[in-house]
């Protein structure tokens, strides 16, 4: 099954931001495009707005004047749904209400031809439920674009329970012909991106609610240590706290209030107070012109240790050993079957976050997972009230000697980056096991849809097959609510590795 021919008219119903963006994508690709909106005059206003954006593309040399003029000639506002009768594809981008969408598609089904592909751009509703209103749900599919549609490459092509393979394939190939990067997805709450991305927000909020660190510090650690483009607090301020919470609540409800997707009470209070982020002038941060910028906690100068003793290879943090040597600090290596830590001159230990807490051990400081320890500009350390001040000072001084800013957070199991990445990896494995999407499509979706530095499976391979499972298993012991219980898919993934190595304990 191939993409729609460029001579085939495409219709977009709903002319808000998303509708206009989708229409522009189809128009620039070369299709005749019809715009319809139930509100009088909105279709014409949307056509004018799209025309203005085409003008800006010409000004930026991204479109020729001739191509703009041809595109404008192919763009027509429709006065009624009946004007869409000859369209080969109709994409809906109306209000996110199931009854509204079902009624629209019931009406469309009696207007368009039998071979017309019907698609919804819903981000939170069930594609199966919307298509269930149709006499022929086989031709119904989800085409979830990301905002702004003309700029962001990802499109989730969602097959409902009754969607025909031929319909899904045609939608996929059409999106690709439009210059997009499509990924195939089963109809699951949140699809790929909004399902697997929940821990990025949830774990940051959980650390804050546990008084482990303030928003500015958590955001700085996610950016400067984890390699994310934005932290969870600043990103949700940009998205809109009401919008982000609504998606989280929808996924949670759709999964029958699965504890893994539980919304944040702190975010609920923020929404209730009207602090919705940038659009309201205040969210987690204050955006008033006179407001002082919140700065992350950065530790004062610590004590640079003369040497460290490396017990084991530090696992995912093994590159630290080379950095320590390059900083002129002596590294003594000792073979330890189960050791993955550094021993400091004080006798205290420095260990990579593993889901345990500092208070459980004698004089242990944890450090967070980094995307790239060489390039990271900030490292988070976690210590308990019983940690020796000398040990914490040496741990701080060690990372400062490597050129890193240091943020000391509370005794939070799994810290910030480590627990976030582990949960993302877990949800990704669970999604594959349940037939939601392939590993490749999940990695593509998370890189392009939310700009992650690595896809979950890229992370999993880099960290080792057992890393995420072991961390979540330890977290689950300390928080037996079920939020951190590793999925059966992640257990099988970790166990298969051990079994091949002869370890069945």
Short mmCIF file of N, CA, C and O in Angstrom, two decimals, residues 388-476:
data_model
loop_
_atom_site.label_atom_id
_atom_site.label_comp_id
_atom_site.label_asym_id
_atom_site.label_seq_id
_atom_site.Cartn_x
_atom_site.Cartn_y
_atom_site.Cartn_z
N UNK A 388 29.32 11.46 57.42
CA UNK A 388 30.41 12.27 57.95
C UNK A 388 30.60 13.52 57.11
O UNK A 388 30.67 13.43 55.88
N UNK A 389 30.68 14.69 57.72
CA UNK A 389 30.95 15.92 56.96
C UNK A 389 32.26 15.82 56.16
O UNK A 389 32.34 16.38 55.07
N UNK A 390 33.23 15.10 56.68
CA UNK A 390 34.50 14.95 55.98
C UNK A 390 34.31 14.13 54.70
O UNK A 390 34.85 14.46 53.66
N UNK A 391 33.52 13.08 54.79
CA UNK A 391 33.26 12.25 53.60
C UNK A 391 32.52 13.06 52.54
O UNK A 391 32.85 13.00 51.35
N UNK A 392 31.50 13.81 52.95
CA UNK A 392 30.75 14.62 52.00
C UNK A 392 31.65 15.69 51.39
O UNK A 392 31.57 15.97 50.18
N UNK A 393 32.53 16.29 52.19
CA UNK A 393 33.45 17.31 51.68
C UNK A 393 34.41 16.71 50.66
O UNK A 393 34.72 17.32 49.63
N UNK A 394 34.90 15.49 50.91
CA UNK A 394 35.82 14.84 49.97
C UNK A 394 35.09 14.43 48.69
O UNK A 394 35.64 14.56 47.58
N UNK A 395 33.87 13.94 48.82
CA UNK A 395 33.09 13.58 47.64
C UNK A 395 32.81 14.81 46.78
O UNK A 395 32.93 14.78 45.55
N UNK A 396 32.46 15.91 47.45
CA UNK A 396 32.21 17.17 46.74
C UNK A 396 33.48 17.65 46.05
O UNK A 396 33.47 18.01 44.86
N UNK A 397 34.59 17.64 46.78
CA UNK A 397 35.86 18.11 46.22
C UNK A 397 36.34 17.26 45.07
O UNK A 397 36.95 17.77 44.12
N UNK A 398 36.05 15.96 45.11
CA UNK A 398 36.46 15.08 44.02
C UNK A 398 35.81 15.49 42.70
O UNK A 398 36.48 15.66 41.67
N UNK A 399 34.51 15.69 42.73
CA UNK A 399 33.82 16.06 41.49
C UNK A 399 34.14 17.49 41.08
O UNK A 399 34.19 17.80 39.88
N UNK A 400 34.36 18.36 42.02
CA UNK A 400 34.78 19.72 41.67
C UNK A 400 36.14 19.70 41.00
O UNK A 400 36.39 20.49 40.08
N UNK A 401 37.02 18.80 41.41
CA UNK A 401 38.33 18.67 40.77
C UNK A 401 38.20 18.19 39.33
O UNK A 401 39.10 18.41 38.51
N UNK A 402 37.08 17.56 39.02
CA UNK A 402 36.82 17.11 37.64
C UNK A 402 36.13 18.21 36.82
O UNK A 402 35.75 17.98 35.67
N UNK A 403 35.96 19.39 37.41
CA UNK A 403 35.36 20.52 36.71
C UNK A 403 33.85 20.55 36.76
O UNK A 403 33.22 21.23 35.94
N UNK A 404 33.26 19.87 37.74
CA UNK A 404 31.80 19.80 37.83
C UNK A 404 31.28 20.69 38.96
O UNK A 404 31.89 20.78 40.03
N UNK A 405 30.14 21.34 38.72
CA UNK A 405 29.38 21.90 39.82
C UNK A 405 28.74 20.74 40.57
O UNK A 405 28.38 19.71 39.98
N UNK A 406 28.57 20.91 41.86
CA UNK A 406 28.01 19.84 42.69
C UNK A 406 26.75 20.34 43.38
O UNK A 406 26.75 21.41 44.00
N UNK A 407 25.68 19.57 43.27
CA UNK A 407 24.45 19.84 44.00
C UNK A 407 24.22 18.71 44.99
O UNK A 407 24.15 17.54 44.59
N UNK A 408 24.12 19.05 46.25
CA UNK A 408 23.86 18.05 47.29
C UNK A 408 22.35 18.03 47.56
O UNK A 408 21.78 19.05 47.93
N UNK A 409 21.73 16.87 47.34
CA UNK A 409 20.29 16.74 47.55
C UNK A 409 20.05 15.86 48.76
O UNK A 409 20.98 15.35 49.39
N UNK A 410 18.79 15.66 49.10
CA UNK A 410 18.45 14.83 50.25
C UNK A 410 18.73 13.36 49.99
O UNK A 410 19.15 12.97 48.90
N UNK A 411 18.48 12.55 51.00
CA UNK A 411 18.76 11.10 50.92
C UNK A 411 17.63 10.42 50.16
O UNK A 411 16.78 9.73 50.71
N UNK A 412 17.64 10.65 48.84
CA UNK A 412 16.56 10.17 47.96
C UNK A 412 17.01 8.90 47.24
O UNK A 412 17.98 8.94 46.48
N UNK A 413 16.36 7.78 47.46
CA UNK A 413 16.77 6.55 46.77
C UNK A 413 16.63 6.68 45.26
O UNK A 413 15.59 7.12 44.77
N UNK A 414 17.68 6.33 44.53
CA UNK A 414 17.65 6.45 43.08
C UNK A 414 17.92 7.85 42.58
O UNK A 414 17.99 8.08 41.38
N UNK A 415 18.01 8.81 43.50
CA UNK A 415 18.35 10.20 43.20
C UNK A 415 17.42 10.81 42.16
O UNK A 415 16.21 10.66 42.27
N UNK A 416 17.95 11.45 41.12
CA UNK A 416 17.11 12.16 40.15
C UNK A 416 17.19 11.51 38.77
O UNK A 416 16.21 10.94 38.27
N UNK A 417 18.34 11.58 38.14
CA UNK A 417 18.48 11.04 36.79
C UNK A 417 18.33 9.53 36.79
O UNK A 417 17.64 8.96 35.94
N UNK A 418 18.96 8.85 37.75
CA UNK A 418 18.98 7.39 37.75
C UNK A 418 17.57 6.81 37.83
O UNK A 418 17.19 5.93 37.04
N UNK A 419 16.76 7.28 38.77
CA UNK A 419 15.42 6.72 38.92
C UNK A 419 14.54 7.08 37.73
O UNK A 419 13.68 6.28 37.30
N UNK A 420 14.74 8.27 37.15
CA UNK A 420 13.97 8.69 35.98
C UNK A 420 14.27 7.80 34.79
O UNK A 420 13.36 7.28 34.12
N UNK A 421 15.55 7.60 34.51
CA UNK A 421 15.94 6.77 33.37
C UNK A 421 15.51 5.32 33.57
O UNK A 421 15.00 4.67 32.64
N UNK A 422 15.66 4.80 34.78
CA UNK A 422 15.26 3.42 35.05
C UNK A 422 13.78 3.21 34.78
O UNK A 422 13.36 2.20 34.18
N UNK A 423 12.96 4.15 35.19
CA UNK A 423 11.51 4.00 34.99
C UNK A 423 11.14 4.16 33.51
O UNK A 423 10.23 3.48 33.02
N UNK A 424 11.81 5.04 32.80
CA UNK A 424 11.56 5.18 31.36
C UNK A 424 11.93 3.89 30.64
O UNK A 424 11.19 3.40 29.78
N UNK A 425 13.08 3.32 31.00
CA UNK A 425 13.51 2.05 30.40
C UNK A 425 12.50 0.95 30.70
O UNK A 425 12.14 0.15 29.82
N UNK A 426 12.00 0.91 31.92
CA UNK A 426 11.02 -0.12 32.31
C UNK A 426 9.74 0.00 31.51
O UNK A 426 9.23 -0.99 30.97
N UNK A 427 9.20 1.21 31.40
CA UNK A 427 7.96 1.39 30.65
C UNK A 427 8.14 1.06 29.18
O UNK A 427 7.22 0.56 28.51
N UNK A 428 9.34 1.32 28.64
CA UNK A 428 9.62 1.00 27.24
C UNK A 428 9.63 -0.51 27.02
O UNK A 428 9.04 -1.01 26.06
N UNK A 429 10.28 -1.25 27.91
CA UNK A 429 10.29 -2.72 27.79
C UNK A 429 8.88 -3.27 27.93
O UNK A 429 8.49 -4.20 27.21
N UNK A 430 8.13 -2.73 28.85
CA UNK A 430 6.75 -3.17 29.06
C UNK A 430 5.91 -2.91 27.82
O UNK A 430 5.09 -3.75 27.42
N UNK A 431 6.13 -1.76 27.17
CA UNK A 431 5.35 -1.43 25.96
C UNK A 431 5.65 -2.40 24.83
O UNK A 431 4.74 -2.83 24.10
N UNK A 432 6.91 -2.75 24.64
CA UNK A 432 7.26 -3.71 23.59
C UNK A 432 6.64 -5.07 23.87
O UNK A 432 6.07 -5.71 22.99
N UNK A 433 6.73 -5.50 25.13
CA UNK A 433 6.20 -6.81 25.51
C UNK A 433 4.69 -6.89 25.29
O UNK A 433 4.15 -7.97 25.02
N UNK A 434 4.02 -5.73 25.36
CA UNK A 434 2.56 -5.72 25.19
C UNK A 434 2.14 -5.32 23.78
O UNK A 434 0.96 -5.06 23.52
N UNK A 435 3.11 -5.29 22.86
CA UNK A 435 2.79 -5.07 21.46
C UNK A 435 2.44 -3.66 21.09
O UNK A 435 1.81 -3.42 20.04
N UNK A 436 2.83 -2.69 21.91
CA UNK A 436 2.51 -1.30 21.62
C UNK A 436 3.30 -0.79 20.42
O UNK A 436 2.76 -0.11 19.54
N UNK A 437 4.58 -1.10 20.37
CA UNK A 437 5.44 -0.63 19.29
C UNK A 437 6.74 -1.42 19.35
O UNK A 437 7.01 -2.16 20.30
N UNK A 438 7.58 -1.25 18.33
CA UNK A 438 8.88 -1.92 18.31
C UNK A 438 9.90 -1.10 19.10
O UNK A 438 9.70 0.08 19.37
N UNK A 439 11.02 -1.73 19.45
CA UNK A 439 12.09 -1.02 20.13
C UNK A 439 12.57 0.16 19.29
O UNK A 439 12.79 1.26 19.82
N UNK A 440 12.74 -0.06 18.01
CA UNK A 440 13.24 1.00 17.13
C UNK A 440 12.28 2.18 17.08
O UNK A 440 12.70 3.34 17.17
N UNK A 441 10.99 1.89 16.96
CA UNK A 441 10.01 2.98 16.89
C UNK A 441 9.90 3.72 18.23
O UNK A 441 9.69 4.95 18.26
N UNK A 442 10.04 3.02 19.33
CA UNK A 442 10.00 3.68 20.63
C UNK A 442 11.19 4.61 20.79
O UNK A 442 11.05 5.76 21.23
N UNK A 443 12.38 4.14 20.43
CA UNK A 443 13.55 5.01 20.52
C UNK A 443 13.40 6.23 19.63
O UNK A 443 13.70 7.36 20.04
N UNK A 444 12.91 6.02 18.41
CA UNK A 444 12.69 7.15 17.49
C UNK A 444 11.68 8.13 18.06
O UNK A 444 11.90 9.35 18.04
N UNK A 445 10.58 7.61 18.60
CA UNK A 445 9.52 8.47 19.13
C UNK A 445 10.01 9.31 20.30
O UNK A 445 9.71 10.51 20.38
N UNK A 446 10.79 8.73 21.18
CA UNK A 446 11.23 9.46 22.37
C UNK A 446 12.31 10.47 22.03
O UNK A 446 12.40 11.52 22.68
N UNK A 447 13.13 10.20 21.05
CA UNK A 447 14.13 11.19 20.63
C UNK A 447 13.47 12.36 19.91
O UNK A 447 13.79 13.52 20.17
N UNK A 448 12.56 12.06 19.00
CA UNK A 448 11.96 13.11 18.18
C UNK A 448 10.75 13.76 18.85
O UNK A 448 10.51 14.96 18.66
N UNK A 449 9.99 13.01 19.61
CA UNK A 449 8.77 13.55 20.20
C UNK A 449 9.01 14.42 21.41
O UNK A 449 8.33 15.43 21.60
N UNK A 450 9.99 14.03 22.26
CA UNK A 450 10.28 14.81 23.46
C UNK A 450 11.76 15.14 23.58
O UNK A 450 12.23 15.57 24.63
N UNK A 451 12.49 14.92 22.50
CA UNK A 451 13.88 15.39 22.41
C UNK A 451 14.79 14.77 23.47
O UNK A 451 15.69 15.44 23.99
N UNK A 452 14.59 13.50 23.79
CA UNK A 452 15.47 12.83 24.73
C UNK A 452 16.85 12.64 24.11
O UNK A 452 16.96 12.41 22.89
N UNK A 453 17.90 12.68 24.92
CA UNK A 453 19.25 12.51 24.35
C UNK A 453 19.50 11.10 23.84
O UNK A 453 20.30 10.90 22.92
N UNK A 454 18.82 10.11 24.41
CA UNK A 454 18.90 8.73 23.95
C UNK A 454 17.51 8.12 24.03
O UNK A 454 16.70 8.50 24.89
N UNK A 455 17.25 7.15 23.15
CA UNK A 455 16.03 6.39 23.29
C UNK A 455 16.16 5.43 24.45
O UNK A 455 17.27 5.09 24.88
N UNK A 456 15.04 4.95 25.02
CA UNK A 456 15.10 4.05 26.18
C UNK A 456 15.94 2.80 25.95
O UNK A 456 16.64 2.34 26.86
N UNK A 457 15.87 2.24 24.76
CA UNK A 457 16.63 1.01 24.51
C UNK A 457 18.11 1.31 24.25
O UNK A 457 18.97 0.49 24.56
N UNK A 458 18.39 2.48 23.69
CA UNK A 458 19.78 2.91 23.60
C UNK A 458 20.37 3.07 25.00
O UNK A 458 21.50 2.65 25.28
N UNK A 459 19.59 3.64 25.90
CA UNK A 459 20.02 3.79 27.28
C UNK A 459 20.22 2.42 27.94
O UNK A 459 21.21 2.18 28.63
N UNK A 460 19.26 1.54 27.71
CA UNK A 460 19.31 0.21 28.32
C UNK A 460 20.56 -0.54 27.90
O UNK A 460 21.23 -1.17 28.72
N UNK A 461 20.89 -0.47 26.62
CA UNK A 461 22.09 -1.17 26.14
C UNK A 461 23.36 -0.55 26.73
O UNK A 461 24.32 -1.25 27.05
N UNK A 462 23.38 0.75 26.86
CA UNK A 462 24.55 1.43 27.40
C UNK A 462 24.74 1.11 28.88
O UNK A 462 25.86 0.94 29.35
N UNK A 463 23.66 1.03 29.63
CA UNK A 463 23.74 0.85 31.08
C UNK A 463 23.90 -0.60 31.50
O UNK A 463 24.31 -0.87 32.63
N UNK A 464 23.59 -1.53 30.61
CA UNK A 464 23.66 -2.94 30.97
C UNK A 464 22.28 -3.51 31.20
O UNK A 464 21.39 -2.83 31.71
N UNK A 465 22.12 -4.77 30.87
CA UNK A 465 20.79 -5.38 30.88
C UNK A 465 20.16 -5.41 32.27
O UNK A 465 18.94 -5.37 32.42
N UNK A 466 20.95 -5.51 33.32
CA UNK A 466 20.41 -5.68 34.66
C UNK A 466 20.29 -4.37 35.43
O UNK A 466 19.68 -4.33 36.49
N UNK A 467 20.84 -3.29 34.90
CA UNK A 467 20.95 -2.05 35.68
C UNK A 467 19.59 -1.51 36.11
O UNK A 467 19.34 -1.25 37.29
N UNK A 468 18.68 -1.30 35.17
CA UNK A 468 17.39 -0.69 35.49
C UNK A 468 16.58 -1.60 36.41
O UNK A 468 15.94 -1.13 37.36
N UNK A 469 16.61 -2.90 36.15
CA UNK A 469 15.86 -3.83 37.00
C UNK A 469 16.37 -3.79 38.44
O UNK A 469 15.59 -3.71 39.39
N UNK A 470 17.69 -3.84 38.61
CA UNK A 470 18.27 -3.86 39.96
C UNK A 470 17.92 -2.58 40.72
O UNK A 470 17.57 -2.63 41.92
N UNK A 471 18.00 -1.42 40.05
CA UNK A 471 17.69 -0.16 40.73
C UNK A 471 16.22 -0.10 41.13
O UNK A 471 15.89 0.27 42.26
N UNK A 472 15.33 -0.49 40.22
CA UNK A 472 13.90 -0.43 40.54
C UNK A 472 13.53 -1.45 41.60
O UNK A 472 12.65 -1.18 42.45
N UNK A 473 14.16 -2.61 41.58
CA UNK A 473 13.89 -3.62 42.59
C UNK A 473 14.25 -3.09 43.99
O UNK A 473 13.49 -3.27 44.95
N UNK A 474 15.40 -2.41 44.08
CA UNK A 474 15.77 -1.80 45.36
C UNK A 474 14.81 -0.68 45.75
O UNK A 474 14.45 -0.53 46.93
N UNK A 475 14.39 0.13 44.79
CA UNK A 475 13.43 1.19 45.07
C UNK A 475 12.10 0.61 45.55
O UNK A 475 11.46 1.14 46.46
N UNK A 476 11.70 -0.48 44.92
CA UNK A 476 10.42 -1.11 45.28
C UNK A 476 10.45 -1.62 46.72
O UNK A 476 9.43 -1.56 47.43
#
